[in-house]
Short mmCIF file of C-alpha atoms and ligand atoms in Angstrom, two decimals:
data_model
loop_
_atom_site.label_atom_id
_atom_site.label_comp_id
_atom_site.label_asym_id
_atom_site.label_seq_id
_atom_site.Cartn_x
_atom_site.Cartn_y
_atom_site.Cartn_z
CA MET A 8 99.51 130.59 87.31
CA ALA A 9 98.67 132.48 90.48
CA ILE A 10 102.23 132.11 91.76
CA ALA A 11 104.28 135.19 90.86
CA TYR A 12 107.35 133.62 89.27
CA THR A 13 110.57 135.63 89.00
CA GLU A 14 113.52 135.39 86.61
CA GLU A 15 115.29 133.07 89.11
CA HIS A 16 112.31 130.71 89.10
CA ASN A 17 112.32 130.69 85.31
CA MET A 18 116.03 129.92 85.16
CA PHE A 19 115.51 127.02 87.59
CA ARG A 20 112.63 125.79 85.42
CA GLN A 21 114.70 126.00 82.21
CA SER A 22 117.61 124.03 83.66
CA LEU A 23 115.23 121.37 84.98
CA ARG A 24 113.61 121.16 81.56
CA LYS A 25 116.97 120.63 79.91
CA PHE A 26 117.86 118.00 82.50
CA TYR A 27 114.69 115.99 81.80
CA GLU A 28 115.11 116.31 78.04
CA LYS A 29 118.75 115.22 78.07
CA GLU A 30 119.13 112.88 81.04
CA VAL A 31 115.75 111.26 81.46
CA ALA A 32 113.42 111.31 78.43
CA PRO A 33 115.74 109.35 76.03
CA TYR A 34 116.07 106.43 78.52
CA TYR A 35 112.64 106.49 80.06
CA GLU A 36 111.03 103.68 78.06
CA GLU A 37 113.98 101.36 78.72
CA TRP A 38 113.84 102.11 82.47
CA GLU A 39 110.10 101.50 82.50
CA LYS A 40 110.67 98.02 81.03
CA GLU A 41 113.35 97.31 83.64
CA MET A 42 111.04 98.78 86.32
CA ASN A 43 113.90 100.68 87.91
CA VAL A 44 115.82 103.94 87.60
CA PRO A 45 119.61 103.90 87.87
CA ARG A 46 120.97 105.41 91.07
CA THR A 47 123.22 107.68 89.00
CA ILE A 48 120.24 109.71 87.88
CA TRP A 49 119.41 110.65 91.49
CA LYS A 50 123.02 111.79 91.99
CA LYS A 51 122.97 113.87 88.82
CA PHE A 52 119.65 115.42 89.85
CA GLY A 53 121.02 116.18 93.31
CA SER A 54 124.30 117.60 92.06
CA GLN A 55 122.37 120.25 90.11
CA GLY A 56 120.44 121.35 93.19
CA PHE A 57 117.11 119.83 92.08
CA LEU A 58 116.65 117.48 95.04
CA CYS A 59 115.09 119.06 98.16
CA PRO A 60 115.86 122.62 96.96
CA TRP A 61 114.27 123.90 100.18
CA ILE A 62 116.92 122.32 102.52
CA PRO A 63 118.84 125.17 104.25
CA THR A 64 122.31 125.84 102.84
CA LYS A 65 123.99 124.88 106.13
CA TYR A 66 122.74 121.32 105.52
CA GLY A 67 123.77 121.18 101.88
CA GLY A 68 120.60 122.48 100.19
CA SER A 69 119.79 125.73 98.42
CA GLY A 70 117.40 127.19 101.02
CA LEU A 71 114.66 127.84 98.45
CA GLY A 72 110.87 128.08 98.90
CA PHE A 73 108.16 125.48 98.20
CA GLU A 74 107.50 127.11 94.82
CA TYR A 75 110.73 125.50 93.57
CA SER A 76 109.32 122.11 94.54
CA VAL A 77 106.19 123.01 92.58
CA ILE A 78 108.33 123.84 89.52
CA ALA A 79 110.21 120.51 89.88
CA ILE A 80 106.91 118.59 89.96
CA GLU A 81 105.51 120.56 87.03
CA GLU A 82 108.57 120.00 84.87
CA MET A 83 108.55 116.29 85.58
CA ALA A 84 104.93 116.13 84.35
CA ARG A 85 105.80 118.24 81.34
CA ALA A 86 108.58 115.83 80.39
CA ASP A 87 106.04 113.05 80.80
CA VAL A 88 108.24 110.96 83.09
CA GLY A 89 107.65 109.70 86.62
CA ILE A 90 110.49 109.19 89.08
CA PRO A 91 109.72 109.48 92.83
CA PHE A 92 111.89 112.63 93.26
CA GLY A 93 108.91 114.50 94.75
CA LEU A 94 108.18 111.76 97.30
CA HIS A 95 111.77 112.06 98.49
CA SER A 96 112.11 115.87 98.31
CA ASP A 97 108.71 117.06 99.46
CA VAL A 98 107.16 114.20 101.41
CA VAL A 99 109.82 112.25 103.32
CA VAL A 100 112.85 114.54 103.80
CA PRO A 101 110.76 117.32 105.43
CA TYR A 102 110.28 114.94 108.40
CA PHE A 103 114.07 114.97 109.01
CA HIS A 104 114.12 118.73 108.91
CA LEU A 105 111.01 119.40 110.97
CA LEU A 106 111.52 116.70 113.60
CA GLY A 107 115.21 115.87 113.58
CA ASN A 108 117.62 117.11 116.25
CA GLU A 109 120.82 118.87 115.18
CA GLU A 110 122.82 115.64 115.03
CA GLN A 111 120.18 113.92 112.88
CA LYS A 112 119.92 116.87 110.50
CA GLU A 113 123.67 116.94 110.01
CA ARG A 114 123.69 113.17 109.55
CA TRP A 115 120.92 112.91 106.95
CA LEU A 116 120.04 116.19 105.23
CA PRO A 117 123.26 116.74 103.19
CA GLY A 118 122.99 113.22 101.67
CA CYS A 119 119.31 113.75 100.93
CA ALA A 120 120.13 116.92 98.98
CA SER A 121 123.03 115.39 97.07
CA GLY A 122 121.25 112.15 96.15
CA ASP A 123 123.61 109.98 98.22
CA LEU A 124 120.79 109.10 100.59
CA LEU A 125 117.41 108.17 99.13
CA SER A 126 114.43 108.08 101.43
CA ALA A 127 111.04 106.41 101.89
CA ILE A 128 108.29 106.41 104.48
CA ALA A 129 106.68 103.18 105.66
CA MET A 130 103.27 103.53 107.24
CA THR A 131 101.10 100.93 105.47
CA GLU A 132 101.10 97.28 106.53
CA PRO A 133 99.41 94.22 105.07
CA GLY A 134 96.76 94.45 107.80
CA THR A 135 96.21 98.22 107.82
CA GLY A 136 96.42 101.24 105.57
CA SER A 137 93.68 103.82 106.14
CA ASP A 138 93.54 103.10 109.88
CA LEU A 139 97.06 104.28 110.71
CA ALA A 140 96.64 103.90 114.44
CA ALA A 141 96.23 100.15 113.97
CA VAL A 142 99.89 99.72 112.94
CA GLU A 143 101.30 96.48 114.36
CA THR A 144 105.03 96.77 113.61
CA THR A 145 106.57 96.99 117.09
CA ALA A 146 109.67 98.77 118.34
CA VAL A 147 110.66 97.55 121.81
CA LYS A 148 113.40 99.23 123.83
CA ASP A 149 116.42 97.09 124.63
CA GLY A 150 119.30 98.92 126.29
CA ASN A 151 120.14 101.84 124.03
CA ASP A 152 118.37 100.32 121.04
CA TYR A 153 114.92 99.56 119.64
CA ILE A 154 114.21 96.07 118.34
CA ILE A 155 111.80 96.30 115.40
CA ASN A 156 109.57 93.44 114.23
CA GLY A 157 106.88 93.64 111.55
CA GLN A 158 106.15 94.17 107.87
CA LYS A 159 105.29 97.12 105.64
CA VAL A 160 103.74 97.07 102.19
CA PHE A 161 103.37 99.33 99.08
CA ILE A 162 106.39 101.44 100.03
CA THR A 163 107.25 103.90 97.26
CA ASN A 164 110.96 104.31 96.57
CA GLY A 165 111.55 101.48 99.07
CA LEU A 166 113.61 99.60 96.49
CA ASN A 167 116.33 102.23 96.24
CA SER A 168 115.96 103.72 99.69
CA ASP A 169 118.90 104.09 102.05
CA ILE A 170 116.88 105.50 104.94
CA VAL A 171 113.26 104.67 105.75
CA ILE A 172 111.03 106.34 108.29
CA VAL A 173 109.21 103.41 109.83
CA VAL A 174 105.99 103.98 111.72
CA CYS A 175 106.21 101.68 114.76
CA LYS A 176 104.09 100.86 117.75
CA THR A 177 106.03 101.79 120.89
CA GLY A 178 103.21 101.89 123.46
CA ASN A 179 100.04 100.16 124.59
CA GLU A 180 97.87 103.06 125.65
CA GLU A 181 94.11 102.81 125.28
CA LYS A 182 94.17 105.89 123.04
CA ARG A 183 95.78 104.14 120.08
CA HIS A 184 97.02 107.39 118.52
CA ARG A 185 99.49 107.81 121.36
CA ASN A 186 101.28 104.55 120.66
CA LEU A 187 103.06 105.41 117.43
CA SER A 188 106.62 106.60 116.91
CA LEU A 189 108.74 107.37 113.87
CA ILE A 190 112.04 105.49 113.75
CA VAL A 191 114.59 105.80 110.95
CA VAL A 192 116.01 102.50 109.70
CA GLU A 193 119.07 102.47 107.47
CA ALA A 194 119.43 100.00 104.58
CA GLY A 195 121.89 97.27 105.42
CA THR A 196 120.84 97.09 109.09
CA PRO A 197 120.72 93.38 110.04
CA GLY A 198 117.11 92.16 110.21
CA PHE A 199 115.87 94.68 107.62
CA ASP A 200 114.98 93.25 104.19
CA LYS A 201 113.19 94.41 101.03
CA SER A 202 111.08 92.47 98.54
CA PRO A 203 111.66 92.73 94.78
CA PRO A 204 109.52 95.48 93.14
CA LEU A 205 105.80 94.75 93.41
CA GLN A 206 104.03 94.13 90.07
CA LYS A 207 101.66 97.07 89.70
CA MET A 208 99.20 98.29 87.04
CA GLY A 209 101.17 101.52 86.60
CA ARG A 210 103.89 103.82 87.96
CA HIS A 211 106.59 101.30 87.14
CA LEU A 212 109.49 103.52 88.19
CA ASP A 213 108.31 104.11 91.75
CA GLY A 214 110.35 101.17 93.14
CA THR A 215 107.38 100.01 95.27
CA VAL A 216 108.30 97.18 97.64
CA GLU A 217 107.46 95.36 100.86
CA LEU A 218 109.76 95.83 103.84
CA PHE A 219 110.48 93.18 106.45
CA PHE A 220 111.81 93.69 109.97
CA GLU A 221 112.95 90.76 112.03
CA ASP A 222 114.63 91.56 115.32
CA CYS A 223 116.03 94.58 113.59
CA ARG A 224 118.18 96.49 116.09
CA VAL A 225 118.24 100.26 115.64
CA PRO A 226 119.91 102.77 118.00
CA GLN A 227 117.55 105.01 119.96
CA GLU A 228 119.28 108.00 118.34
CA ASN A 229 117.25 107.12 115.21
CA LEU A 230 113.96 108.10 116.87
CA LEU A 231 112.49 111.14 115.08
CA GLY A 232 110.88 113.63 117.45
CA GLU A 233 109.34 112.26 120.63
CA GLU A 234 108.20 108.75 121.35
CA GLY A 235 104.41 108.34 121.15
CA LYS A 236 103.88 111.43 118.96
CA GLY A 237 104.22 109.67 115.59
CA PHE A 238 100.55 109.89 114.72
CA TYR A 239 100.44 113.66 115.26
CA TYR A 240 103.63 114.18 113.25
CA LEU A 241 102.12 112.18 110.40
CA MET A 242 98.94 114.25 110.44
CA GLN A 243 101.00 117.47 110.25
CA ASN A 244 103.21 116.31 107.42
CA LEU A 245 100.44 114.66 105.44
CA GLN A 246 99.15 118.15 104.66
CA GLN A 247 102.07 118.89 102.32
CA GLU A 248 102.00 115.32 100.95
CA ARG A 249 98.35 115.81 99.96
CA ILE A 250 99.01 119.17 98.31
CA VAL A 251 101.78 117.50 96.31
CA ALA A 252 99.44 114.60 95.46
CA GLY A 253 96.71 117.00 94.34
CA LEU A 254 99.19 118.83 92.13
CA GLY A 255 100.28 115.52 90.57
CA SER A 256 96.63 114.64 89.81
CA LEU A 257 95.96 118.08 88.33
CA LEU A 258 99.00 117.97 86.06
CA ALA A 259 97.99 114.46 84.89
CA ALA A 260 94.47 115.74 84.15
CA GLU A 261 95.82 118.70 82.16
CA LYS A 262 98.06 116.44 80.14
CA MET A 263 95.36 113.87 79.36
CA PHE A 264 92.89 116.60 78.46
CA ASN A 265 95.37 118.17 76.01
CA GLU A 266 96.00 114.80 74.40
CA GLY A 267 92.26 114.18 74.00
CA LEU A 268 91.66 117.68 72.68
CA ALA A 269 94.42 117.44 70.07
CA TYR A 270 93.16 114.04 68.93
CA ALA A 271 89.57 115.27 68.71
CA LYS A 272 90.74 118.04 66.40
CA GLU A 273 92.46 115.71 63.98
CA ARG A 274 90.72 112.30 63.99
CA LYS A 275 87.87 111.97 61.52
CA ALA A 276 84.78 109.74 61.59
CA PHE A 277 81.81 109.97 59.25
CA GLY A 278 83.81 112.50 57.22
CA VAL A 279 84.16 115.05 60.03
CA LYS A 280 86.48 115.69 62.98
CA ILE A 281 85.29 113.75 66.02
CA GLY A 282 85.55 116.94 68.12
CA SER A 283 82.73 118.41 66.03
CA PHE A 284 80.23 115.91 67.47
CA GLN A 285 78.45 117.68 70.28
CA ALA A 286 78.77 114.61 72.56
CA ASN A 287 82.52 114.99 72.37
CA SER A 288 82.78 118.78 72.32
CA PHE A 289 80.58 119.06 75.42
CA LYS A 290 82.63 116.41 77.17
CA LEU A 291 85.78 118.39 76.39
CA ALA A 292 84.08 121.59 77.57
CA GLU A 293 83.15 119.87 80.84
CA MET A 294 86.70 118.62 81.34
CA ALA A 295 88.14 122.07 80.59
CA THR A 296 85.81 123.57 83.20
CA GLU A 297 86.69 121.04 85.89
CA ILE A 298 90.42 121.45 85.30
CA GLU A 299 90.13 125.23 85.47
CA LEU A 300 88.22 125.03 88.76
CA ALA A 301 90.76 122.62 90.19
CA ARG A 302 93.65 124.80 89.05
CA THR A 303 92.19 127.86 90.72
CA PHE A 304 91.47 126.10 94.01
CA LEU A 305 94.85 124.38 94.14
CA ASP A 306 96.88 127.48 93.18
CA ASN A 307 95.17 129.23 96.03
CA LEU A 308 96.14 126.45 98.46
CA ILE A 309 99.72 126.37 97.15
CA ASN A 310 100.07 130.13 97.52
CA ASP A 311 98.82 129.93 101.11
CA HIS A 312 101.29 127.13 101.79
CA ILE A 313 104.18 129.08 100.27
CA VAL A 314 103.54 132.13 102.41
CA GLY A 315 103.14 129.92 105.48
CA LYS A 316 99.48 130.61 106.09
CA GLN A 317 97.64 128.09 108.28
CA ILE A 318 95.62 125.84 105.96
CA SER A 319 92.70 123.84 107.33
CA VAL A 320 92.93 120.07 107.01
CA SER A 321 89.54 120.19 105.33
CA ARG A 322 90.66 122.40 102.44
CA VAL A 323 93.65 120.14 101.75
CA SER A 324 91.47 117.04 101.95
CA MET A 325 88.95 118.63 99.57
CA ALA A 326 91.70 119.32 97.01
CA LYS A 327 93.17 115.81 97.39
CA TRP A 328 89.94 113.85 96.86
CA TRP A 329 88.20 116.05 94.33
CA ILE A 330 91.16 116.60 92.03
CA SER A 331 92.19 112.92 92.07
CA GLU A 332 88.62 111.84 91.24
CA MET A 333 88.39 114.54 88.54
CA ALA A 334 91.68 113.35 87.02
CA ASN A 335 90.23 109.85 86.79
CA ARG A 336 87.13 111.17 85.03
CA VAL A 337 89.39 112.98 82.57
CA ALA A 338 91.41 109.79 82.09
CA TYR A 339 88.26 107.84 81.23
CA HIS A 340 86.79 110.40 78.82
CA SER A 341 90.07 111.36 77.14
CA LEU A 342 90.90 107.73 76.49
CA GLN A 343 87.42 107.20 75.11
CA LEU A 344 88.07 109.91 72.50
CA PHE A 345 90.98 107.84 71.18
CA GLY A 346 88.76 104.85 70.47
CA GLY A 347 90.81 101.66 70.07
CA TYR A 348 94.08 103.58 69.83
CA GLY A 349 93.60 104.71 73.40
CA TYR A 350 93.95 101.11 74.48
CA MET A 351 97.30 100.71 72.74
CA GLU A 352 100.52 101.03 74.73
CA GLU A 353 102.12 103.24 72.08
CA TYR A 354 99.62 105.98 72.88
CA PRO A 355 100.66 107.81 76.09
CA ILE A 356 97.01 108.17 77.16
CA SER A 357 96.95 104.45 77.93
CA ARG A 358 99.91 104.81 80.37
CA HIS A 359 98.44 107.95 81.93
CA TYR A 360 95.11 106.18 82.46
CA ARG A 361 96.83 103.39 84.39
CA ASN A 362 99.10 105.69 86.37
CA VAL A 363 96.39 108.05 87.61
CA ARG A 364 94.19 105.29 89.01
CA VAL A 365 96.08 105.11 92.30
CA ASP A 366 95.65 108.84 92.96
CA THR A 367 92.30 108.29 94.69
CA ILE A 368 93.87 105.63 96.93
CA PHE A 369 97.32 106.63 98.16
CA ALA A 370 98.20 109.57 100.45
CA GLY A 371 94.76 109.01 102.01
CA SER A 372 91.91 107.56 99.99
CA THR A 373 88.90 109.59 98.79
CA GLU A 374 86.79 108.03 101.51
CA ILE A 375 89.28 109.00 104.25
CA MET A 376 89.46 112.55 102.87
CA LYS A 377 85.66 112.80 103.05
CA GLN A 378 85.75 111.39 106.59
CA ILE A 379 88.17 114.18 107.61
CA ILE A 380 85.95 116.86 106.01
CA ALA A 381 82.85 115.41 107.63
CA LYS A 382 84.57 115.45 111.03
CA GLU A 383 85.43 119.14 110.61
CA LEU A 384 81.78 119.73 109.75
CA GLY A 385 80.95 118.31 113.16
CA LEU A 386 79.52 115.06 111.84
C1 FAD B 19 101.23 102.69 94.32
C2 FAD B 19 101.11 102.85 95.80
C3 FAD B 19 102.08 103.58 96.49
C4 FAD B 19 102.02 103.70 97.88
N1 FAD B 19 103.03 104.31 98.56
C5 FAD B 19 103.03 104.25 99.92
C6 FAD B 19 104.20 104.68 100.68
O1 FAD B 19 105.17 105.16 100.13
N2 FAD B 19 104.15 104.55 102.04
C7 FAD B 19 103.08 104.02 102.70
O2 FAD B 19 103.11 103.93 103.91
N3 FAD B 19 101.97 103.63 102.01
C8 FAD B 19 101.93 103.71 100.64
N4 FAD B 19 100.86 103.24 99.95
C9 FAD B 19 99.72 102.73 100.68
C10 FAD B 19 98.47 103.57 100.63
O3 FAD B 19 98.66 104.76 101.35
C11 FAD B 19 97.29 102.71 101.13
O4 FAD B 19 97.08 101.70 100.14
C12 FAD B 19 96.05 103.52 101.38
O5 FAD B 19 96.23 104.36 102.49
C13 FAD B 19 94.85 102.60 101.62
O6 FAD B 19 95.13 101.62 102.57
P1 FAD B 19 94.81 100.08 102.25
O7 FAD B 19 95.36 99.76 100.92
O8 FAD B 19 95.19 99.28 103.41
O9 FAD B 19 93.21 100.04 102.08
P2 FAD B 19 92.18 99.91 103.30
O10 FAD B 19 92.50 100.86 104.39
O11 FAD B 19 91.99 98.48 103.63
O12 FAD B 19 90.85 100.44 102.59
C14 FAD B 19 90.14 99.66 101.63
C15 FAD B 19 88.96 100.49 101.12
O13 FAD B 19 88.09 100.81 102.22
C16 FAD B 19 87.95 102.22 102.30
N5 FAD B 19 87.85 102.63 103.69
C17 FAD B 19 88.74 102.41 104.70
N6 FAD B 19 88.34 102.98 105.82
C18 FAD B 19 87.14 103.59 105.54
C19 FAD B 19 86.22 104.38 106.27
N7 FAD B 19 86.43 104.66 107.56
N8 FAD B 19 85.10 104.83 105.67
C20 FAD B 19 84.89 104.56 104.34
N9 FAD B 19 85.73 103.82 103.59
C21 FAD B 19 86.83 103.36 104.16
C22 FAD B 19 89.17 102.81 101.64
O14 FAD B 19 88.96 104.14 101.20
C23 FAD B 19 89.41 101.83 100.51
O15 FAD B 19 88.57 102.17 99.44
C24 FAD B 19 100.90 103.16 98.57
C25 FAD B 19 99.90 102.48 97.87
C26 FAD B 19 100.00 102.33 96.50
C27 FAD B 19 98.94 101.54 95.78
#
């Protein structure tokens, strides 16, 4: 790893590892079948300082750097479990910290760190995903409130969420990007409803739901940042979301590669190990190369992000699309090495293959990432 880890980092990593081994791994299969994680696990995770470790101590966090988030994501992958802790800690909660006023920070951040308040962000709608500026959920001012009407879809952690950042249309300017605002809606607000978990091909513990808003009245104090600047805030914060997504894809690729490699060294066909066939050994060599290249590029980005260096949108987009596509190639070829066993649920590669498929779609699809890069190239 390019990140220079210290003894403190290693201690944090060891305690996380123990947490996953003791509190999560033994129950994981059962939770997957139920398609939900008990709330208590979030509380336990928070009470040990693992949720949003970067939140300043005055708001109930530990005031640590982004590298602690990286460790948390890495250890979750190592334990081979998937709970949307990272979405909460490193994608949604940063909005409260970066955009919230003092009153909002005091209201939300301590609960986000302790696990009392779980968060989600709702951008996507049935009619629009990639084209964010086309959002149709409206927030209309009425006295001191906003009245929200509309529907969101595919919202990760929506099921358990207590606070949701809802991307709403608050204006009608010709420049569509100026019409969006971020409004926080609390669970239990009249007019705000959630669907049961959506039936997905993978990632069964993400608590993915639809959200419905019908004349949902929210106080204007729940506006994050300034009205009409929502699109720009999203563009800023999506940088970290895409670094986190790229890291998730890379860790999945490493895991699937290691599974394929181990199997190729032990499974025999025609009296020899299948890894000794050049078709397979070259495939593994290609995968190893791609993973190494991805690791080097991403570590570089992560290091720049940790030290607060300005990172171009292009570089982050490159990492997001290329690593997620690479992870899907690794999924395909590693599963192929397993033959029929790879298609069986009892072999983890089958679950990893399903889970990684969405990586090229969410947090900005491959096509949208290429569009961003092309735009920076002046095309
Ligand atoms: C498991 C899961 C979790 C998710 N979690 C969240 C969440 O927490 N919050 C949230 O708000 N959203 C979430 N999403 C939504 C996700 O971000 C969107 O699905 C994604 O942005 C794509 O939008 P869409 O599905 O509407 O596809 P569309 O935008 O309709 O795109 C369909 C296809 O057309 C392509 N396309 C679109 N525009 C262009 C273009 N200009 N050029 C070339 N090709 C193009 C796309 O790349 C895609 O392949 C999640 C989705 C999934 C599946």
